[in-house]
PDB file of C-alpha atoms in Angstrom:
ATOM      1  CA  UNK A  49      77.126  40.012  78.046  1.00 44.00           C
ATOM      2  CA  UNK A  50      76.409  37.568  75.307  1.00 45.00           C
ATOM      3  CA  UNK A  51      79.930  37.591  73.982  1.00 45.00           C
ATOM      4  CA  UNK A  52      81.528  36.772  77.381  1.00 43.00           C
ATOM      5  CA  UNK A  53      79.770  33.540  78.204  1.00 42.00           C
ATOM      6  CA  UNK A  54      79.364  31.816  74.866  1.00 44.00           C
ATOM      7  CA  UNK A  55      76.509  29.599  73.828  1.00 45.00           C
ATOM      8  CA  UNK A  56      75.523  28.610  77.348  1.00 45.00           C
ATOM      9  CA  UNK A  57      75.040  32.197  78.374  1.00 43.00           C
ATOM     10  CA  UNK A  58      73.092  33.016  75.287  1.00 44.00           C
ATOM     11  CA  UNK A  59      70.805  30.142  76.022  1.00 44.00           C
ATOM     12  CA  UNK A  60      70.522  31.227  79.605  1.00 45.00           C
ATOM     13  CA  UNK A  61      69.802  34.851  78.656  1.00 46.00           C
ATOM     14  CA  UNK A  62      67.332  33.785  75.969  1.00 45.00           C
ATOM     15  CA  UNK A  63      65.471  31.485  78.298  1.00 47.00           C
ATOM     16  CA  UNK A  64      65.357  34.047  81.070  1.00 49.00           C
ATOM     17  CA  UNK A  65      64.269  36.857  78.718  1.00 52.00           C
ATOM     18  CA  UNK A  66      61.459  34.905  77.044  1.00 54.00           C
ATOM     19  CA  UNK A  67      58.146  35.048  78.825  1.00 57.00           C
ATOM     20  CA  UNK A  68      57.346  32.057  80.934  1.00 62.00           C
ATOM     21  CA  UNK A  69      54.298  30.120  79.815  1.00 67.00           C
ATOM     22  CA  UNK A  70      51.107  31.297  81.530  1.00 73.00           C
ATOM     23  CA  UNK A  71      49.396  28.565  83.455  1.00 63.00           C
ATOM     24  CA  UNK A  72      45.842  27.849  82.271  1.00 64.00           C
ATOM     25  CA  UNK A  73      43.135  29.616  84.249  1.00 56.00           C
ATOM     26  CA  UNK A  74      41.418  27.502  86.855  1.00 49.00           C
ATOM     27  CA  UNK A  75      38.107  26.098  85.668  1.00 51.00           C
ATOM     28  CA  UNK A  76      35.173  28.266  86.744  1.00 50.00           C
ATOM     29  CA  UNK A  77      33.290  27.068  89.732  1.00 46.00           C
ATOM     30  CA  UNK A  78      29.930  26.040  88.366  1.00 63.00           C
ATOM     31  CA  UNK A  79      27.236  24.974  90.718  1.00 80.00           C
ATOM     32  CA  UNK A  80      25.487  21.793  89.680  1.00 88.00           C
ATOM     33  CA  UNK A  81      22.087  21.997  88.041  1.00 89.00           C
ATOM     34  CA  UNK A  82      19.114  21.519  90.328  1.00 89.00           C
ATOM     35  CA  UNK A  83      18.532  18.027  88.929  1.00 90.00           C
ATOM     36  CA  UNK A  84      22.026  16.822  89.812  1.00 91.00           C
ATOM     37  CA  UNK A  85      21.864  18.551  93.167  1.00 91.00           C
ATOM     38  CA  UNK A  86      18.572  16.824  94.034  1.00 91.00           C
ATOM     39  CA  UNK A  87      19.787  13.484  92.689  1.00 91.00           C
ATOM     40  CA  UNK A  88      23.050  13.979  94.639  1.00 91.00           C
ATOM     41  CA  UNK A  89      25.277  13.255  91.720  1.00 90.00           C
ATOM     42  CA  UNK A  90      28.138  15.051  90.045  1.00 91.00           C
ATOM     43  CA  UNK A  91      26.960  17.450  87.335  1.00 88.00           C
ATOM     44  CA  UNK A  92      29.115  16.772  84.275  1.00 89.00           C
ATOM     45  CA  UNK A  93      29.987  19.364  81.661  1.00 85.00           C
ATOM     46  CA  UNK A  94      27.501  18.007  79.119  1.00 87.00           C
ATOM     47  CA  UNK A  95      24.689  17.291  81.552  1.00 91.00           C
ATOM     48  CA  UNK A  96      21.451  16.842  79.600  1.00 91.00           C
ATOM     49  CA  UNK A  97      19.396  18.336  82.423  1.00 92.00           C
ATOM     50  CA  UNK A  98      21.513  21.427  83.202  1.00 90.00           C
ATOM     51  CA  UNK A  99      20.132  23.775  80.494  1.00 91.00           C
ATOM     52  CA  UNK A 100      16.541  23.091  81.545  1.00 91.00           C
ATOM     53  CA  UNK A 101      16.796  22.808  85.319  1.00 92.00           C
ATOM     54  CA  UNK A 102      18.964  25.696  86.569  1.00 90.00           C
ATOM     55  CA  UNK A 103      20.271  25.687  90.140  1.00 90.00           C
ATOM     56  CA  UNK A 104      18.119  28.737  90.911  1.00 90.00           C
ATOM     57  CA  UNK A 105      14.852  26.791  90.412  1.00 90.00           C
ATOM     58  CA  UNK A 106      15.002  23.432  92.222  1.00 91.00           C
ATOM     59  CA  UNK A 107      11.219  23.155  92.488  1.00 94.00           C
ATOM     60  CA  UNK A 108      10.959  22.803  88.703  1.00 93.00           C
ATOM     61  CA  UNK A 109      12.937  19.552  88.698  1.00 94.00           C
ATOM     62  CA  UNK A 110      11.449  18.300  91.947  1.00 94.00           C
ATOM     63  CA  UNK A 111       7.942  18.559  90.520  1.00 94.00           C
ATOM     64  CA  UNK A 112       8.787  16.805  87.247  1.00 94.00           C
ATOM     65  CA  UNK A 113      10.886  14.174  89.066  1.00 94.00           C
ATOM     66  CA  UNK A 114       8.054  13.261  91.452  1.00 94.00           C
ATOM     67  CA  UNK A 115       5.731  12.433  88.562  1.00 94.00           C
ATOM     68  CA  UNK A 116       8.018  11.185  85.765  1.00 94.00           C
ATOM     69  CA  UNK A 117      11.247  10.089  87.449  1.00 94.00           C
ATOM     70  CA  UNK A 118      14.733  11.228  86.513  1.00 92.00           C
ATOM     71  CA  UNK A 119      15.503   8.388  84.088  1.00 93.00           C
ATOM     72  CA  UNK A 120      12.326   9.030  82.074  1.00 95.00           C
ATOM     73  CA  UNK A 121      13.049  12.762  81.906  1.00 95.00           C
ATOM     74  CA  UNK A 122      16.621  12.105  80.737  1.00 93.00           C
ATOM     75  CA  UNK A 123      15.482   9.515  78.189  1.00 95.00           C
ATOM     76  CA  UNK A 124      12.821  11.843  76.785  1.00 94.00           C
ATOM     77  CA  UNK A 125      15.248  14.767  76.483  1.00 94.00           C
ATOM     78  CA  UNK A 126      17.891  12.613  74.773  1.00 93.00           C
ATOM     79  CA  UNK A 127      15.371  11.404  72.189  1.00 94.00           C
ATOM     80  CA  UNK A 128      14.232  14.928  71.278  1.00 93.00           C
ATOM     81  CA  UNK A 129      16.046  17.436  69.065  1.00 93.00           C
ATOM     82  CA  UNK A 130      17.481  20.310  71.092  1.00 90.00           C
ATOM     83  CA  UNK A 131      15.029  22.803  69.558  1.00 92.00           C
ATOM     84  CA  UNK A 132      12.088  20.959  71.149  1.00 94.00           C
ATOM     85  CA  UNK A 133      13.556  20.281  74.578  1.00 93.00           C
ATOM     86  CA  UNK A 134      12.610  23.603  76.205  1.00 94.00           C
ATOM     87  CA  UNK A 135       8.955  23.110  75.279  1.00 94.00           C
ATOM     88  CA  UNK A 136       9.072  19.470  76.384  1.00 94.00           C
ATOM     89  CA  UNK A 137      10.430  20.413  79.819  1.00 95.00           C
ATOM     90  CA  UNK A 138       7.838  23.167  80.148  1.00 94.00           C
ATOM     91  CA  UNK A 139       5.066  20.698  79.281  1.00 94.00           C
ATOM     92  CA  UNK A 140       6.386  18.075  81.686  1.00 95.00           C
ATOM     93  CA  UNK A 141       6.535  20.564  84.544  1.00 95.00           C
ATOM     94  CA  UNK A 142       3.013  21.868  83.757  1.00 94.00           C
ATOM     95  CA  UNK A 143       1.551  18.375  83.522  1.00 94.00           C
ATOM     96  CA  UNK A 144       3.367  17.284  86.674  1.00 95.00           C
ATOM     97  CA  UNK A 145       1.956  20.279  88.580  1.00 94.00           C
ATOM     98  CA  UNK A 146      -1.528  19.445  87.313  1.00 93.00           C
ATOM     99  CA  UNK A 147      -1.107  15.779  88.261  1.00 93.00           C
ATOM    100  CA  UNK A 148       0.043  16.725  91.772  1.00 93.00           C
ATOM    101  CA  UNK A 149      -2.964  19.040  92.213  1.00 93.00           C
ATOM    102  CA  UNK A 150      -5.422  16.513  90.765  1.00 92.00           C
ATOM    103  CA  UNK A 151      -4.008  12.973  90.900  1.00 92.00           C
ATOM    104  CA  UNK A 152      -6.983  11.435  89.087  1.00 93.00           C
ATOM    105  CA  UNK A 153      -7.494  13.735  86.084  1.00 92.00           C
ATOM    106  CA  UNK A 154      -4.310  15.824  85.981  1.00 91.00           C
ATOM    107  CA  UNK A 155      -4.138  18.274  83.096  1.00 89.00           C
ATOM    108  CA  UNK A 156      -7.174  16.619  81.461  1.00 92.00           C
ATOM    109  CA  UNK A 157      -9.225  17.846  84.423  1.00 92.00           C
ATOM    110  CA  UNK A 158      -7.983  21.396  83.883  1.00 90.00           C
ATOM    111  CA  UNK A 159      -8.830  21.161  80.167  1.00 93.00           C
ATOM    112  CA  UNK A 160     -12.294  19.847  80.986  1.00 94.00           C
ATOM    113  CA  UNK A 161     -12.941  22.705  83.426  1.00 94.00           C
ATOM    114  CA  UNK A 162     -11.827  25.254  80.847  1.00 95.00           C
ATOM    115  CA  UNK A 163     -14.053  23.689  78.171  1.00 97.00           C
ATOM    116  CA  UNK A 164     -17.021  23.874  80.548  1.00 96.00           C
ATOM    117  CA  UNK A 165     -16.284  27.550  81.193  1.00 97.00           C
ATOM    118  CA  UNK A 166     -16.103  28.215  77.450  1.00 97.00           C
ATOM    119  CA  UNK A 167     -19.463  26.481  76.923  1.00 97.00           C
ATOM    120  CA  UNK A 168     -21.098  28.488  79.728  1.00 97.00           C
ATOM    121  CA  UNK A 169     -19.698  31.752  78.385  1.00 97.00           C
ATOM    122  CA  UNK A 170     -20.870  30.911  74.860  1.00 97.00           C
ATOM    123  CA  UNK A 171     -24.387  30.292  76.228  1.00 97.00           C
ATOM    124  CA  UNK A 172     -24.324  33.609  78.098  1.00 97.00           C
ATOM    125  CA  UNK A 173     -23.111  35.378  74.959  1.00 97.00           C
ATOM    126  CA  UNK A 174     -25.885  33.806  72.868  1.00 96.00           C
ATOM    127  CA  UNK A 175     -28.481  34.880  75.451  1.00 96.00           C
ATOM    128  CA  UNK A 176     -27.104  38.427  75.522  1.00 96.00           C
ATOM    129  CA  UNK A 177     -27.124  38.609  71.725  1.00 96.00           C
ATOM    130  CA  UNK A 178     -30.719  37.343  71.642  1.00 95.00           C
ATOM    131  CA  UNK A 179     -31.688  39.953  74.228  1.00 95.00           C
ATOM    132  CA  UNK A 180     -30.073  42.687  72.116  1.00 95.00           C
ATOM    133  CA  UNK A 181     -32.013  41.556  69.038  1.00 94.00           C
ATOM    134  CA  UNK A 182     -35.210  41.459  71.120  1.00 94.00           C
ATOM    135  CA  UNK A 183     -34.623  44.991  72.437  1.00 94.00           C
ATOM    136  CA  UNK A 184     -33.862  46.276  68.932  1.00 93.00           C
ATOM    137  CA  UNK A 185     -37.062  44.666  67.661  1.00 92.00           C
ATOM    138  CA  UNK A 186     -39.072  46.235  70.501  1.00 92.00           C
ATOM    139  CA  UNK A 187     -37.532  49.613  69.726  1.00 93.00           C
ATOM    140  CA  UNK A 188     -38.367  49.291  66.023  1.00 91.00           C
ATOM    141  CA  UNK A 189     -41.963  48.292  66.872  1.00 91.00           C
ATOM    142  CA  UNK A 190     -42.282  51.235  69.264  1.00 91.00           C
ATOM    143  CA  UNK A 191     -40.970  53.618  66.616  1.00 91.00           C
ATOM    144  CA  UNK A 192     -43.404  52.208  64.051  1.00 89.00           C
ATOM    145  CA  UNK A 193     -46.316  52.665  66.470  1.00 89.00           C
ATOM    146  CA  UNK A 194     -45.259  56.216  67.290  1.00 88.00           C
ATOM    147  CA  UNK A 195     -44.924  57.058  63.609  1.00 87.00           C
ATOM    148  CA  UNK A 196     -48.339  55.582  62.832  1.00 86.00           C
ATOM    149  CA  UNK A 197     -49.914  57.525  65.687  1.00 85.00           C
ATOM    150  CA  UNK A 198     -48.330  60.772  64.478  1.00 81.00           C
ATOM    151  CA  UNK A 199     -49.371  59.951  60.942  1.00 81.00           C
ATOM    152  CA  UNK A 200     -53.006  59.440  61.947  1.00 79.00           C
ATOM    153  CA  UNK A 201     -53.023  62.721  63.873  1.00 79.00           C
ATOM    154  CA  UNK A 202     -51.508  64.664  60.976  1.00 77.00           C
ATOM    155  CA  UNK A 203     -53.396  63.156  58.093  1.00 71.00           C
ATOM    156  CA  UNK A 204     -57.072  62.627  58.750  1.00 63.00           C
ATOM    157  CA  UNK A 205     -58.647  59.705  56.990  1.00 59.00           C
ATOM    158  CA  UNK A 206     -59.274  61.476  53.716  1.00 53.00           C
ATOM    159  CA  UNK A 207     -59.192  59.833  50.388  1.00 51.00           C
ATOM    160  CA  UNK A 208     -58.627  63.027  48.398  1.00 50.00           C
ATOM    161  CA  UNK A 209     -56.219  65.774  49.242  1.00 50.00           C
ATOM    162  CA  UNK A 210     -54.504  68.386  47.220  1.00 52.00           C
ATOM    163  CA  UNK A 211     -50.801  68.191  46.423  1.00 52.00           C
ATOM    164  CA  UNK A 212     -50.123  71.306  48.474  1.00 53.00           C
ATOM    165  CA  UNK A 213     -51.716  69.788  51.620  1.00 55.00           C
ATOM    166  CA  UNK A 214     -49.809  66.583  51.036  1.00 53.00           C
ATOM    167  CA  UNK A 215     -46.431  68.381  50.850  1.00 55.00           C
ATOM    168  CA  UNK A 216     -47.241  70.398  53.977  1.00 54.00           C
ATOM    169  CA  UNK A 217     -48.139  67.232  55.899  1.00 55.00           C
ATOM    170  CA  UNK A 218     -45.002  65.443  54.678  1.00 55.00           C
ATOM    171  CA  UNK A 219     -42.704  68.289  55.717  1.00 57.00           C
ATOM    172  CA  UNK A 220     -44.325  68.274  59.164  1.00 55.00           C
ATOM    173  CA  UNK A 221     -43.758  64.517  59.353  1.00 53.00           C
ATOM    174  CA  UNK A 222     -40.053  64.916  58.487  1.00 57.00           C
ATOM    175  CA  UNK A 223     -39.609  67.508  61.245  1.00 58.00           C
ATOM    176  CA  UNK A 224     -41.580  65.471  63.787  1.00 55.00           C
ATOM    177  CA  UNK A 225     -39.838  62.193  63.030  1.00 55.00           C
ATOM    178  CA  UNK A 226     -36.433  63.852  63.172  1.00 55.00           C
ATOM    179  CA  UNK A 227     -37.121  65.022  66.720  1.00 55.00           C
ATOM    180  CA  UNK A 228     -38.587  61.600  67.609  1.00 53.00           C
ATOM    181  CA  UNK A 229     -35.411  59.838  66.535  1.00 51.00           C
ATOM    182  CA  UNK A 230     -33.280  62.211  68.612  1.00 56.00           C
ATOM    183  CA  UNK A 231     -35.266  61.392  71.762  1.00 52.00           C
ATOM    184  CA  UNK A 232     -35.023  57.640  71.179  1.00 50.00           C
ATOM    185  CA  UNK A 233     -31.257  57.626  70.672  1.00 52.00           C
ATOM    186  CA  UNK A 234     -30.362  59.959  73.551  1.00 48.00           C
TER     187      UNK A 234
END
């Protein structure tokens, strides 16, 4: 076929045989971030708010917007390095929630309540530890009294005793005290 039609045919055959250029795929339909949706503006490709306020969580932006305002949120995010922005948004949303719950004290009120709880729990812990020490002291005193009573029953008030009697009394004491300790600890 090429040889019959000359250069024009070759061009025609070449152009028809080469693949036609593929049109670019249509841009994906991306829903606007919740911030742009709430602000009723077009969400651009490099929207500063989009990574932090997804369309699935509109309440997150609404809460922060009510307390800080959109322009302040945008300004703060633009001034921060990207590595710190997630934490900044999280803090803003937390503080905004606290401010909405307690308009006067906000998150400082929550911190104050938590510090009071810590102080109360530390006092309760100190009292419990003191009570444990007191009970241990009472137990030691009771054991000492019981040992002294046993001792006085076993060894009469003698000033002189033979070594054999002494060893017999001591072995009895070891057996008696061993059983005493078992009763106290069980």
